[in-house]
Structures are given as C-alpha cells and as structure tokens.
C-alpha cells in the first residue's frame, strides 16, 4: 500500500532522479518536482485501468448487453462515472475504426502527457515556504528561490517575500493554504487555495427544493417545490429563468472562428510538409501556420474565460434563488452522458455547453450557503406531463402556444389535463418532484462527496397560491379642500392685457437677412444653447449607456425575490372564515 503523498510514494518505489552535476537542489524542492511527476503517473494508471477494463469486456458486435455491463463494472475501479465509460468507449471505437484492431495500451490512444511549468508548494513544508496575512485583503508569501540559474550551494538560495492581493471572495476568516506558482505569458501566477469551515448540508429530509433544468439558449430554468405532509409536491407556478442567449451566440461565433483557424493551421502545415526545404514557399507557409496557431490559442483562451465567467454567474444566480426561496436542496438533472444526435448546428451548441463547470461552481457556492446539490435521472423529464398520469402522460411539443397543430420544441401541451406552459418549466417541475419524492434513494460518493439519485420515483405536481405577506388596506386620499356646501360664486373675468409667462413656440422676431452670414429659418426656439465641440477617444465612450456594466449585461435572468417557503396545503397560514349570518327577530 503506497502512501497518499506522491513524492513519498516515488521515494519508496525508488523512482527518483538526482540533481544535475554541480547544481544544488534542496530536499524540499525535489519534493515539489516529485509530487508533480507522481500526479501525472497516478492519472495515467487510472486511465490505464479504465482502458484495460473496457478492452477486456469489449463485445463482439460493439453493443453491450446487461451481462457485458455487469462484467465491465466488476473490472472498473471504484468511482468511475458513466461519462468516463462513454467517452473512453467512443475513443476505443474510433481507434478500432481507424486501425482495424483494439488498442493494446494507453500510449496507443494518448500522446505523452505535457507537464505544466509550475511549482507545487503544497508538497513542501515551512523550511521552503510560508504564507500569512498582512492586513485586510493582503497576504505575504515567503519562499526560497535561487539567485542564479545554476545554484551551486545553499548560499545561492535566498528568501523572497511576495506580496499578494486577495480577491474579494476570500473571507477574512478563511485559512490560506500553500499555493501553486505557475508561469503564464511571462508572468508568475499564484493559485492560492483557502479553506472555510462549513457545515455539510444533509442530503435527505428536505421540504422545500429548487429544481433546475438545462437548456441550449436558456441555460437554466427552475421552479420551487414543496413536499406536503401528505406526500404531495406543490409549486407556486413561478418560473425562474437564466437566459444566456446573447452569451451563447457569442460563444458559438468564437467556436466557429476557432474551427476556421484550426483548419487553416492544418492546411498550411500539410502544404509545407509536401514542399522541400529549399522552396521559398515552405517558409511562407510555416509562418502562416505559426500565425494561425497563435490566433487559435488566443481564441481558445477567450472561450475558456467566457465559459468560466458564464458558469460561475449562473451558479451564483441559482444559489441566490435557493437562499431567497428558503430551499434546502437544489436538484439538477444528470446530463453527463448526453450525446447530441442532431445535425451540425445542434451538435455544436450542445457540445459547447458548460454544464460540468456550472455543476462544480454550484456545488462550491451551495456548500458555503448550507444547501445540498443532488443530481437526478434526466430521462423523460421533458417528455411526460408533471401534472397528471404519475409520470406516464406524454406531452405534445409545439413551437408556440398558439400553434398547437405543429411540431416544435419550445412549448409543451398536455391533451389530458390541458397543461400549457414552457417545455423547460415543465421539465423543472418533473425534476423537483423526482428529487423530493426519492430522497431516501440518495447516494453519496465517498471520494467526491457528490449526492446522486439513481432511482426514479414519479409523482404529480400541483400548483397552489402563496399566502399574502401583508394585508391589503385601502388608502383613501385626504381632502385637500373643504367639502362643497353651496353654489360656486361668480369669478371676475380675466383681463385681456395680462401677459403670459409661457415661452413662445415660435420666434416673435423675423429671421435675419441672408447677407449677414446665412439665413436662419424661423423655426422653434432652440432648447440647447451649448455648442457641440470635438471629442476625442473611442466612439463607444460617447454613447448613451442603457445598462449597468456589471457582470453579464446581456444575460436576462429572473430577479431574486425573497419569498417564504411555507405555502400550500398543511401550512400555518391564516385562513379567512365567512361571516356567520345572525337571524333577525322578525323571522324567529
């Protein structure tokens, strides 16, 4: 049994490399290098075990039966998800189609791993690095760094103090951990982890939940549900939407540009490879290929940054909605194994979704707020009606509510209970019901701590009204003058010579003659007496700002409104009883 620390495992196995001759490297610095190598080897061993299990149980016709799945599960390591199995199976099938045989080992499918230029200070101790706070929002990292390119003795190493500015999301009570130093664009970046004590949220026993459904343009569509004392699921019918259509369109354009640059790079490389070195065109094609490669890397970086910002923005919106609605759990459908089977446009949009990043950010932010995140099965959430049939009544999907006879995608209509609402909203109701009714089937992964529901429990969702938070009172306007008690007296007539203080609509003086520098038309009086002057700078600086430039100003999301979670049947809301009629004496 090898130890958990990678550098210690390599030393126990004897897989260490000595320092170059004439170069002094301390033991703590060697730990950081050995930890980096151990992590790469550990990842390779894991991928190799998965590949060997898939190849050993590969079916003859390419389709796995129940017995094949059971044999594969017995050989796989613990904790392997369905997404990993599907991706590796697709990779093996592509290799078999190209080479005509199954891969023998991992190097047949993957190139040698690229080790990042970084220093894992977490493998060292206080003899190499220390970190501490230096005031509000500031920290100081002290680390031993070499003074020369080839240090020959301990005297060539010295302590360096690196001041750090902590981001706003790092709390004051957070404990700073050993960071990782890496080089990005000729600058040293510090990846600073921190720990905040939180109480883990329970995965069961919830009464109010928030269900979220994935979409293509509308990234998230949610609804709140409540589990009553009788085991029914009720909702207030309010749809929560995080519409990132503009951002998704921007990402789609960037992906098209990336594919175009990749095609140009490959084409120039192929043309240059077919020419001799003495040909002048080969050098020109090499320059064009290098330029396309650089542009391709820049576009990929823009896509990564935009995807990351979109994922964290959507996760923050979902957590804020859950906190405002007093929900203790968020249910999300599991689409890790989703494979697009449409045409080119649909495949491109579905493959570029950031669902994995959104789930990771959602789990992180929900843990800080004391909210659990549970994934539920996704099959049939948009197909069946959430109001009737116990999950067995199919919906008719149309393009719009006023076009019921056409086949579409956006709108859902039930022919049994006359349900007529958005398709994603109906799916969010079904997800909420599956999560609340199957709380006893929640499984928790020991390694990652993720909560998952694998058993489908169907149930109908009823729509109820929320109680009014404040009693409605009628505000009467106070009289500004005494009530009229008689006829109105005759008023004196207005004098004809009274001047009006209202500015004239047109000039009272005629227009000046044309000989004095141009005739000015006698139009309306000018309302702006400030002459326009020449301005410098970009044109967009002088445009009228129609929105606040904070976050994603092109995202349309449902505002966060704090509402009580106590609604529906079985609540303690006050009920108004009708007044009892008292019989009069004449009818006695």
Coordinates of C-alpha atoms in Angstrom, one line a residue:
X1 CA 0.0 0.0 0.0
X2 CA 1.6 3.2 -1.2
X3 CA 1.3 6.4 0.9
X4 CA -1.2 9.2 -0.2
X5 CA 1.6 11.7 -0.8
X6 CA 3.0 11.3 -4.3
X7 CA 6.6 12.3 -3.6
X8 CA 6.8 9.8 -0.7
X9 CA 5.4 7.0 -2.9
X10 CA 8.1 7.7 -5.6
X11 CA 10.8 7.6 -3.0
X12 CA 9.5 4.3 -1.6
X13 CA 9.5 2.8 -5.1
X14 CA 12.9 4.2 -5.9
X15 CA 11.7 6.3 -8.9
X16 CA 13.7 9.4 -8.1
X17 CA 16.1 11.4 -10.3
X18 CA 19.2 13.0 -8.9
X19 CA 20.0 16.7 -9.4
X20 CA 22.4 17.6 -12.3
X21 CA 26.0 17.7 -11.5
X22 CA 27.2 21.0 -10.0
X23 CA 23.6 22.1 -9.1
X24 CA 22.4 22.3 -5.5
X25 CA 18.7 21.5 -5.0
X26 CA 17.3 21.1 -1.5
X27 CA 15.2 18.2 -0.4
X28 CA 12.0 20.3 -0.3
X29 CA 12.5 21.5 -3.9
X30 CA 12.9 17.9 -5.0
X31 CA 9.6 17.1 -3.2
X32 CA 7.8 19.6 -5.4
X33 CA 9.2 18.1 -8.6
X34 CA 8.5 14.5 -7.5
X35 CA 4.9 15.4 -6.5
X36 CA 4.3 16.8 -10.0
X37 CA 5.6 13.6 -11.6
X38 CA 3.6 11.4 -9.2
X39 CA 0.3 13.1 -10.0
X40 CA 0.9 12.6 -13.7
X41 CA 1.7 8.9 -13.1
X42 CA -1.3 8.4 -10.9
X43 CA -3.6 9.8 -13.6
X44 CA -2.0 7.6 -16.2
X45 CA -2.5 4.5 -14.0
X46 CA -6.2 5.4 -13.5
X47 CA -6.8 5.8 -17.2
X48 CA -4.9 2.6 -18.0
X49 CA -7.1 0.6 -15.6
X50 CA -10.3 2.0 -17.2
X51 CA -9.0 1.3 -20.7
X52 CA -8.0 -2.3 -19.8
X53 CA -11.4 -3.0 -18.3
X54 CA -13.2 -1.7 -21.4
X55 CA -11.0 -3.6 -23.9
X56 CA -11.3 -6.8 -21.8
X57 CA -15.1 -6.7 -21.9
X58 CA -15.4 -5.4 -25.5
X59 CA -18.5 -7.0 -27.1
X60 CA -18.1 -8.7 -30.5
X61 CA -20.9 -6.7 -32.1
X62 CA -20.0 -3.4 -30.4
X63 CA -23.2 -3.2 -28.3
X64 CA -23.1 -4.1 -24.6
X65 CA -25.8 -6.3 -23.1
X66 CA -26.7 -6.5 -19.4
X67 CA -24.1 -9.2 -18.8
X68 CA -21.4 -7.1 -20.5
X69 CA -22.2 -4.1 -18.4
X70 CA -22.0 -6.2 -15.2
X71 CA -18.7 -7.6 -16.2
X72 CA -17.4 -4.2 -17.0
X73 CA -18.5 -2.8 -13.6
X74 CA -16.7 -5.6 -11.9
X75 CA -13.4 -4.8 -13.5
X76 CA -13.6 -1.0 -13.3
X77 CA -12.1 0.9 -10.4
X78 CA -14.4 2.3 -7.8
X79 CA -16.0 5.7 -8.5
X80 CA -15.9 5.6 -12.3
X81 CA -18.8 7.5 -13.7
X82 CA -20.9 6.7 -16.8
X83 CA -19.5 9.8 -18.6
X84 CA -16.0 8.3 -18.3
X85 CA -17.2 5.0 -19.6
X86 CA -19.0 6.6 -22.6
X87 CA -16.0 8.8 -23.5
X88 CA -13.5 6.0 -23.3
X89 CA -15.8 3.7 -25.3
X90 CA -16.1 6.3 -28.0
X91 CA -12.3 6.7 -28.1
X92 CA -11.7 3.0 -28.4
X93 CA -14.4 2.6 -31.1
X94 CA -12.7 5.4 -33.1
X95 CA -9.3 3.7 -32.8
X96 CA -10.8 0.4 -33.9
X97 CA -12.4 2.0 -36.9
X98 CA -9.1 3.7 -38.0
X99 CA -6.6 0.9 -37.2
X100 CA -8.8 -2.2 -37.5
X101 CA -7.9 -3.5 -34.0
X102 CA -8.3 -2.7 -30.4
X103 CA -5.7 -0.6 -28.6
X104 CA -3.1 -2.6 -26.7
X105 CA -2.3 0.0 -24.1
X106 CA -2.8 3.7 -23.2
X107 CA 0.0 5.1 -25.4
X108 CA -2.0 3.9 -28.5
X109 CA -4.7 6.4 -27.6
X110 CA -2.9 9.3 -26.0
X111 CA 0.3 11.2 -26.5
X112 CA 2.8 11.6 -23.7
X113 CA 1.5 14.0 -21.1
X114 CA 2.6 17.6 -21.1
X115 CA 3.8 18.7 -17.7
X116 CA 2.9 22.2 -16.8
X117 CA 5.6 24.7 -15.8
X118 CA 4.5 25.1 -12.2
X119 CA 5.8 24.6 -8.6
X120 CA 3.5 22.7 -6.2
X121 CA 4.4 24.3 -2.9
X122 CA 1.9 22.1 -1.1
X123 CA 4.4 19.3 -1.2
X124 CA 6.9 21.3 0.9
X125 CA 6.9 22.5 4.5
X126 CA 7.8 25.7 6.3
X127 CA 11.5 25.2 5.5
X128 CA 10.8 26.2 1.9
X129 CA 7.6 28.4 2.0
X130 CA 5.3 30.2 4.4
X131 CA 2.2 32.3 3.9
X132 CA 0.4 34.7 6.2
X133 CA -1.9 37.7 6.1
X134 CA -0.6 41.2 6.1
X135 CA -3.7 43.2 6.7
X136 CA -7.2 43.2 5.3
X137 CA -7.2 41.9 1.7
X138 CA -3.4 41.3 1.7
X139 CA -1.1 38.4 2.2
X140 CA 2.7 37.8 2.0
X141 CA 4.2 34.6 0.5
X142 CA 7.7 33.9 1.6
X143 CA 9.5 31.3 -0.4
X144 CA 13.2 30.3 -1.0
X145 CA 14.2 30.9 -4.6
X146 CA 17.5 30.6 -6.4
X147 CA 19.6 33.7 -7.0
X148 CA 21.3 32.2 -10.1
X149 CA 20.2 29.9 -13.0
X150 CA 22.5 27.1 -11.6
X151 CA 22.8 27.4 -7.8
X152 CA 25.9 25.6 -6.7
X153 CA 25.5 25.9 -2.9
X154 CA 22.9 26.8 -0.2
X155 CA 24.2 30.3 -0.3
X156 CA 22.7 30.7 -3.8
X157 CA 19.2 30.3 -2.4
X158 CA 17.5 33.2 -0.5
X159 CA 14.2 34.0 1.0
X160 CA 11.9 36.2 -1.1
X161 CA 8.7 38.0 0.1
X162 CA 6.0 38.2 -2.5
X163 CA 3.0 40.5 -1.6
X164 CA -0.4 39.2 -2.7
X165 CA -3.7 40.9 -3.1
X166 CA -6.5 38.6 -2.0
X167 CA -9.7 38.6 -4.1
X168 CA -12.9 39.8 -2.7
X169 CA -14.5 36.3 -2.4
X170 CA -11.8 35.2 0.1
X171 CA -13.3 35.7 3.5
X172 CA -11.4 37.2 6.4
X173 CA -11.7 34.0 8.5
X174 CA -10.5 31.8 5.6
X175 CA -7.3 29.8 6.2
X176 CA -4.7 30.3 3.5
X177 CA -3.0 27.2 2.2
X178 CA 0.2 26.6 0.3
X179 CA -0.2 28.0 -3.2
X180 CA 1.0 26.8 -6.6
X181 CA 3.3 29.0 -8.7
X182 CA 3.0 28.9 -12.4
X183 CA 4.1 31.0 -15.4
X184 CA 1.5 32.4 -17.8
X185 CA 2.5 34.9 -20.5
X186 CA 5.9 35.6 -19.0
X187 CA 4.3 36.4 -15.6
X188 CA 4.2 34.4 -12.4
X189 CA 0.7 33.5 -11.3
X190 CA -0.3 32.4 -7.8
X191 CA -3.1 29.8 -7.4
X192 CA -4.0 30.3 -3.8
X193 CA -6.3 27.8 -2.2
X194 CA -8.1 28.6 1.0
X195 CA -10.3 26.7 3.5
X196 CA -13.5 27.9 5.1
X197 CA -15.3 25.8 7.7
X198 CA -18.8 24.9 6.6
X199 CA -21.4 22.6 8.0
X200 CA -22.3 19.9 5.4
X201 CA -25.9 20.1 4.3
X202 CA -28.0 16.9 4.7
X203 CA -29.0 15.2 1.5
X204 CA -32.3 14.0 2.9
X205 CA -35.2 15.3 4.9
X206 CA -35.9 18.5 2.8
X207 CA -39.3 20.1 2.5
X208 CA -38.6 22.9 0.0
X209 CA -36.4 22.4 -3.0
X210 CA -35.3 24.2 -6.2
X211 CA -35.3 22.2 -9.4
X212 CA -33.2 23.2 -12.4
X213 CA -33.5 22.1 -16.0
X214 CA -30.8 22.6 -18.6
X215 CA -31.4 24.3 -21.9
X216 CA -29.5 25.3 -25.0
X217 CA -30.0 29.1 -25.1
X218 CA -31.9 29.4 -21.8
X219 CA -29.1 27.9 -19.7
X220 CA -31.1 27.2 -16.6
X221 CA -34.9 27.1 -16.0
X222 CA -36.0 26.5 -12.4
X223 CA -39.0 26.2 -10.2
X224 CA -39.5 25.8 -6.4
X225 CA -41.4 22.9 -5.0
X226 CA -42.6 21.9 -1.5
X227 CA -43.3 18.5 -0.1
X228 CA -46.5 18.5 1.9
X229 CA -47.3 16.3 5.0
X230 CA -49.4 14.0 2.8
X231 CA -46.5 13.3 0.4
X232 CA -47.6 15.5 -2.4
X233 CA -45.4 18.0 -4.3
X234 CA -46.8 21.5 -4.8
X235 CA -45.4 24.5 -6.5
X236 CA -46.4 28.2 -6.8
X237 CA -46.1 28.1 -10.7
X238 CA -43.4 30.8 -10.8
X239 CA -40.8 30.1 -13.5
X240 CA -37.2 31.1 -12.8
X241 CA -35.1 31.6 -15.9
X242 CA -31.4 32.3 -16.6
X243 CA -31.4 33.2 -20.3
X244 CA -27.9 33.5 -21.7
X245 CA -28.9 33.7 -25.4
X246 CA -26.5 36.5 -26.2
X247 CA -23.6 34.9 -24.5
X248 CA -24.3 31.6 -26.1
X249 CA -24.4 33.2 -29.5
X250 CA -21.0 34.9 -28.8
X251 CA -19.5 31.5 -27.7
X252 CA -20.9 29.9 -30.9
X253 CA -19.2 32.5 -33.1
X254 CA -16.0 32.1 -31.2
X255 CA -16.1 28.3 -31.7
X256 CA -16.7 28.8 -35.5
X257 CA -13.7 31.1 -35.6
X258 CA -11.6 28.6 -33.7
X259 CA -12.5 25.8 -36.1
X260 CA -11.7 28.0 -39.1
X261 CA -8.3 28.8 -37.6
X262 CA -7.6 25.2 -36.9
X263 CA -8.5 24.3 -40.5
X264 CA -6.1 27.0 -41.8
X265 CA -3.3 25.8 -39.5
X266 CA -3.7 22.2 -40.6
X267 CA -3.9 23.1 -44.2
X268 CA -0.8 25.3 -44.1
X269 CA 1.1 22.6 -42.2
X270 CA 0.2 19.9 -44.7
X271 CA 1.2 22.1 -47.7
X272 CA 4.5 23.0 -46.0
X273 CA 5.2 19.3 -45.3
X274 CA 4.9 18.5 -49.0
X275 CA 7.5 21.0 -50.2
X276 CA 11.3 20.7 -50.0
X277 CA 13.2 22.9 -47.6
X278 CA 14.8 24.8 -50.4
X279 CA 11.5 26.0 -51.7
X280 CA 10.7 29.6 -50.6
X281 CA 7.0 28.8 -50.3
X282 CA 7.7 26.4 -47.5
X283 CA 9.0 29.1 -45.2
X284 CA 6.0 31.3 -46.0
X285 CA 3.6 28.5 -45.3
X286 CA 5.3 27.8 -42.0
X287 CA 4.9 31.5 -41.0
X288 CA 1.2 31.3 -41.8
X289 CA 0.8 28.1 -39.8
X290 CA 2.5 29.7 -36.8
X291 CA 0.3 32.8 -37.1
X292 CA -2.8 30.6 -37.2
X293 CA -1.6 28.6 -34.2
X294 CA -1.1 31.8 -32.2
X295 CA -4.6 33.1 -33.1
X296 CA -6.1 29.7 -32.3
X297 CA -4.6 29.8 -28.8
X298 CA -5.9 33.3 -28.2
X299 CA -9.5 32.3 -29.3
X300 CA -9.3 29.2 -27.1
X301 CA -8.3 31.3 -24.1
X302 CA -11.3 33.7 -24.8
X303 CA -13.7 30.8 -24.9
X304 CA -12.3 29.3 -21.7
X305 CA -12.6 32.6 -19.9
X306 CA -16.1 33.3 -21.1
X307 CA -17.2 29.8 -20.3
X308 CA -15.8 30.1 -16.8
X309 CA -17.5 33.5 -16.2
X310 CA -20.8 32.2 -17.5
X311 CA -20.7 29.1 -15.3
X312 CA -20.0 31.0 -12.1
X313 CA -22.6 33.7 -12.9
X314 CA -25.3 31.0 -13.5
X315 CA -24.3 29.2 -10.3
X316 CA -24.4 32.3 -8.2
X317 CA -27.8 33.2 -9.6
X318 CA -29.1 29.7 -8.8
X319 CA -27.7 29.8 -5.2
X320 CA -29.2 33.2 -4.6
X321 CA -32.6 32.0 -5.8
X322 CA -32.4 29.0 -3.5
X323 CA -31.5 31.1 -0.5
X324 CA -34.3 33.6 -1.2
X325 CA -36.8 30.9 -1.6
X326 CA -35.7 29.1 1.6
X327 CA -34.8 25.9 -0.3
X328 CA -32.6 23.4 1.4
X329 CA -31.6 21.5 -1.6
X330 CA -31.1 22.1 -5.4
X331 CA -32.0 19.2 -7.8
X332 CA -30.2 19.2 -11.2
X333 CA -30.7 16.6 -13.9
X334 CA -27.7 14.5 -14.7
X335 CA -26.6 15.1 -18.3
X336 CA -23.0 14.0 -18.0
X337 CA -23.6 11.3 -20.7
X338 CA -25.6 13.5 -23.1
X339 CA -24.7 12.9 -26.7
X340 CA -26.1 15.2 -29.4
X341 CA -27.7 13.2 -32.3
X342 CA -28.9 16.1 -34.3
X343 CA -27.4 18.0 -37.2
X344 CA -24.2 20.1 -37.2
X345 CA -25.7 23.2 -35.6
X346 CA -27.3 21.2 -32.7
X347 CA -24.2 19.2 -32.1
X348 CA -22.1 22.3 -31.9
X349 CA -24.3 24.0 -29.5
X350 CA -24.8 21.0 -27.2
X351 CA -21.2 20.0 -27.2
X352 CA -20.2 23.6 -26.2
X353 CA -22.3 23.7 -23.1
X354 CA -20.7 24.4 -19.7
X355 CA -22.8 22.0 -17.7
X356 CA -19.9 20.5 -15.9
X357 CA -18.4 23.8 -14.8
X358 CA -21.8 25.0 -13.7
X359 CA -22.3 22.0 -11.5
X360 CA -18.9 22.3 -10.0
X361 CA -19.5 26.0 -9.2
X362 CA -23.0 25.3 -8.0
X363 CA -21.7 22.6 -5.5
X364 CA -19.0 25.0 -4.3
X365 CA -21.3 28.0 -3.7
X366 CA -24.1 25.9 -2.3
X367 CA -21.8 24.4 0.3
X368 CA -21.0 27.8 1.6
X369 CA -24.7 28.6 1.9
X370 CA -25.5 25.3 3.6
X371 CA -27.5 24.0 0.6
X372 CA -27.2 20.5 -0.8
X373 CA -26.9 19.7 -4.5
X374 CA -28.3 16.4 -5.8
X375 CA -28.4 15.1 -9.3
X376 CA -31.5 13.2 -10.5
X377 CA -32.0 11.0 -13.6
X378 CA -32.8 13.0 -16.7
X379 CA -34.6 10.5 -18.8
X380 CA -38.2 11.6 -19.5
X381 CA -38.2 14.9 -17.7
X382 CA -39.3 16.8 -20.8
X383 CA -41.4 14.0 -22.2
X384 CA -44.1 13.4 -19.6
X385 CA -46.6 15.8 -18.0
X386 CA -45.8 16.9 -14.5
X387 CA -49.5 17.5 -13.6
X388 CA -51.2 14.1 -14.4
X389 CA -50.6 10.5 -15.1
X390 CA -47.9 9.9 -12.4
X391 CA -45.2 10.5 -15.0
X392 CA -46.7 8.4 -17.8
X393 CA -48.8 11.0 -19.8
X394 CA -46.8 12.2 -22.8
X395 CA -46.7 15.8 -23.8
X396 CA -47.1 17.3 -27.2
X397 CA -44.3 19.7 -28.1
X398 CA -45.1 22.7 -30.3
X399 CA -43.2 25.8 -31.4
X400 CA -45.6 28.2 -29.6
X401 CA -48.9 28.1 -27.6
X402 CA -50.9 29.5 -30.5
X403 CA -49.6 26.8 -32.9
X404 CA -50.8 23.5 -31.3
X405 CA -51.0 21.6 -34.6
X406 CA -47.3 22.0 -35.5
X407 CA -44.4 20.0 -34.3
X408 CA -41.8 22.0 -32.3
X409 CA -39.6 22.2 -29.3
X410 CA -40.3 25.2 -27.1
X411 CA -43.8 24.7 -25.8
X412 CA -45.5 21.7 -24.0
X413 CA -49.2 20.9 -24.2
X414 CA -50.9 18.0 -22.4
X415 CA -54.1 16.6 -24.0
X416 CA -55.3 15.1 -20.8
X417 CA -55.1 17.9 -18.2
X418 CA -54.8 20.8 -20.7
X419 CA -51.4 21.8 -19.4
X420 CA -50.0 24.6 -21.5
X421 CA -46.6 26.0 -20.5
X422 CA -42.9 26.3 -21.4
X423 CA -41.2 23.0 -22.0
X424 CA -38.2 23.7 -19.7
X425 CA -40.6 24.8 -17.0
X426 CA -42.5 21.5 -17.2
X427 CA -39.2 19.7 -17.0
X428 CA -38.1 21.7 -13.9
X429 CA -41.4 20.6 -12.2
X430 CA -40.7 17.0 -13.0
X431 CA -37.1 17.3 -11.7
X432 CA -38.3 18.8 -8.5
X433 CA -40.9 16.1 -7.9
X434 CA -38.3 13.3 -8.6
X435 CA -35.9 14.8 -6.1
X436 CA -38.4 15.4 -3.3
X437 CA -40.1 12.0 -3.7
X438 CA -36.8 10.0 -3.9
X439 CA -34.9 11.5 -1.0
X440 CA -34.5 8.0 0.6
X441 CA -32.6 6.8 -2.5
X442 CA -29.8 9.4 -2.3
X443 CA -26.3 8.0 -2.7
X444 CA -23.2 9.9 -1.6
X445 CA -19.8 9.3 -3.2
X446 CA -17.2 8.8 -0.5
X447 CA -14.4 10.3 -2.7
X448 CA -16.0 13.4 -4.0
X449 CA -19.0 13.8 -1.6
X450 CA -21.4 14.3 -4.5
X451 CA -25.1 13.3 -4.0
X452 CA -26.9 11.3 -6.7
X453 CA -30.3 9.8 -7.1
X454 CA -30.4 6.7 -9.4
X455 CA -33.9 5.5 -8.7
X456 CA -36.8 7.3 -10.4
X457 CA -39.9 8.0 -8.3
X458 CA -42.6 9.7 -10.2
X459 CA -45.4 11.9 -8.8
X460 CA -47.7 14.7 -9.9
X461 CA -47.1 18.3 -9.1
X462 CA -50.0 20.6 -8.1
X463 CA -50.0 24.4 -8.4
X464 CA -51.1 26.4 -5.4
X465 CA -51.2 30.0 -4.4
X466 CA -48.9 31.7 -2.0
X467 CA -50.3 33.5 1.1
X468 CA -50.3 37.3 1.0
X469 CA -47.5 38.6 3.1
X470 CA -49.2 41.9 4.1
X471 CA -52.9 42.6 4.4
X472 CA -54.3 44.7 1.7
X473 CA -55.5 48.0 3.1
X474 CA -57.4 50.7 1.1
X475 CA -55.6 54.0 1.3
X476 CA -58.1 56.9 1.0
X477 CA -56.9 60.3 -0.2
X478 CA -57.2 63.0 2.4
X479 CA -59.4 66.0 1.3
X480 CA -57.2 69.0 0.3
X481 CA -60.1 71.5 0.5
X482 CA -63.3 71.6 2.4
X483 CA -66.4 69.9 1.0
X484 CA -68.7 72.0 -1.2
X485 CA -71.7 73.4 0.7
X486 CA -73.3 75.7 -1.8
X487 CA -73.2 77.1 -5.3
X488 CA -69.9 78.4 -6.7
X489 CA -69.5 82.2 -6.7
X490 CA -69.0 84.1 -9.8
X491 CA -65.4 84.8 -10.6
X492 CA -64.1 88.1 -12.1
X493 CA -63.3 87.9 -15.8
X494 CA -59.6 87.6 -16.8
X495 CA -58.1 90.8 -18.1
X496 CA -57.2 90.7 -21.7
X497 CA -53.9 92.6 -21.2
X498 CA -52.4 90.0 -18.8
X499 CA -49.1 88.8 -20.0
X500 CA -48.4 85.0 -20.3
X501 CA -45.3 83.6 -18.7
X502 CA -45.2 80.7 -21.2
X503 CA -42.4 80.8 -23.6
X504 CA -43.5 81.2 -27.3
X505 CA -43.3 78.1 -29.5
X506 CA -42.0 80.2 -32.4
X507 CA -39.8 83.2 -32.6
X508 CA -41.6 86.6 -32.4
X509 CA -38.8 88.3 -34.4
X510 CA -38.3 87.6 -38.1
X511 CA -35.4 85.6 -39.4
X512 CA -32.2 87.7 -40.1
X513 CA -31.3 88.6 -43.7
X514 CA -29.1 86.2 -45.7
X515 CA -26.4 88.8 -46.2
X516 CA -25.3 88.8 -42.6
X517 CA -23.8 85.3 -42.7
X518 CA -26.5 83.0 -43.8
X519 CA -30.3 83.0 -43.3
X520 CA -31.6 81.1 -40.3
X521 CA -35.1 79.6 -40.6
X522 CA -37.7 80.9 -38.2
X523 CA -38.4 77.6 -36.6
X524 CA -38.9 76.7 -32.9
X525 CA -36.7 78.3 -30.3
X526 CA -33.6 76.3 -29.7
X527 CA -33.6 74.5 -26.4
X528 CA -29.9 73.7 -26.2
X529 CA -27.5 76.7 -26.0
X530 CA -24.3 74.6 -25.6
X531 CA -22.4 74.2 -28.8
X532 CA -21.0 70.8 -29.7
X533 CA -17.3 70.5 -29.5
X534 CA -14.9 68.0 -31.0
X535 CA -14.4 65.0 -28.7
X536 CA -11.5 62.5 -28.7
X537 CA -11.5 58.8 -27.8
X538 CA -13.4 55.8 -29.0
X539 CA -16.9 56.2 -30.3
X540 CA -18.5 53.9 -27.8
X541 CA -17.3 56.2 -24.9
X542 CA -19.8 58.8 -26.0
X543 CA -22.8 56.6 -26.5
X544 CA -25.6 56.6 -24.0
X545 CA -25.3 53.7 -21.5
X546 CA -28.5 51.8 -21.4
X547 CA -27.4 49.3 -18.9
X548 CA -25.0 48.9 -15.9
X549 CA -21.8 47.2 -17.0
X550 CA -21.6 44.8 -14.1
X551 CA -21.3 41.1 -14.8
X552 CA -23.1 39.8 -17.8
X553 CA -25.2 42.8 -19.1
X554 CA -26.5 40.6 -21.9
X555 CA -28.0 37.9 -19.6
X556 CA -31.7 38.1 -18.9
X557 CA -32.3 36.4 -15.5
X558 CA -35.3 36.3 -13.2
X559 CA -34.7 38.7 -10.3
X560 CA -34.1 37.3 -6.9
X561 CA -37.2 37.9 -4.7
X562 CA -37.3 36.7 -1.1
X563 CA -40.4 34.5 -0.6
X564 CA -41.5 32.3 2.3
X565 CA -41.2 28.5 1.9
X566 CA -44.4 27.9 3.9
X567 CA -47.2 27.7 1.3
X568 CA -49.7 25.2 0.0
X569 CA -51.8 22.7 2.0
X570 CA -50.8 21.8 5.5
X571 CA -49.2 25.2 6.2
X572 CA -50.0 27.5 9.1
X573 CA -51.2 30.4 7.1
X574 CA -54.3 32.3 8.4
X575 CA -57.5 31.4 6.7
X576 CA -60.4 33.8 6.5
X577 CA -63.8 32.3 7.6
X578 CA -67.0 33.6 6.1
X579 CA -69.1 35.7 8.5
X580 CA -72.0 33.9 10.1
X581 CA -75.4 35.4 9.5
X582 CA -77.3 36.3 12.6
X583 CA -81.1 35.8 12.2
X584 CA -83.2 38.8 12.9
X585 CA -86.1 38.9 15.4
X586 CA -88.9 39.1 12.8
X587 CA -88.0 35.6 11.5
X588 CA -87.8 33.9 14.8

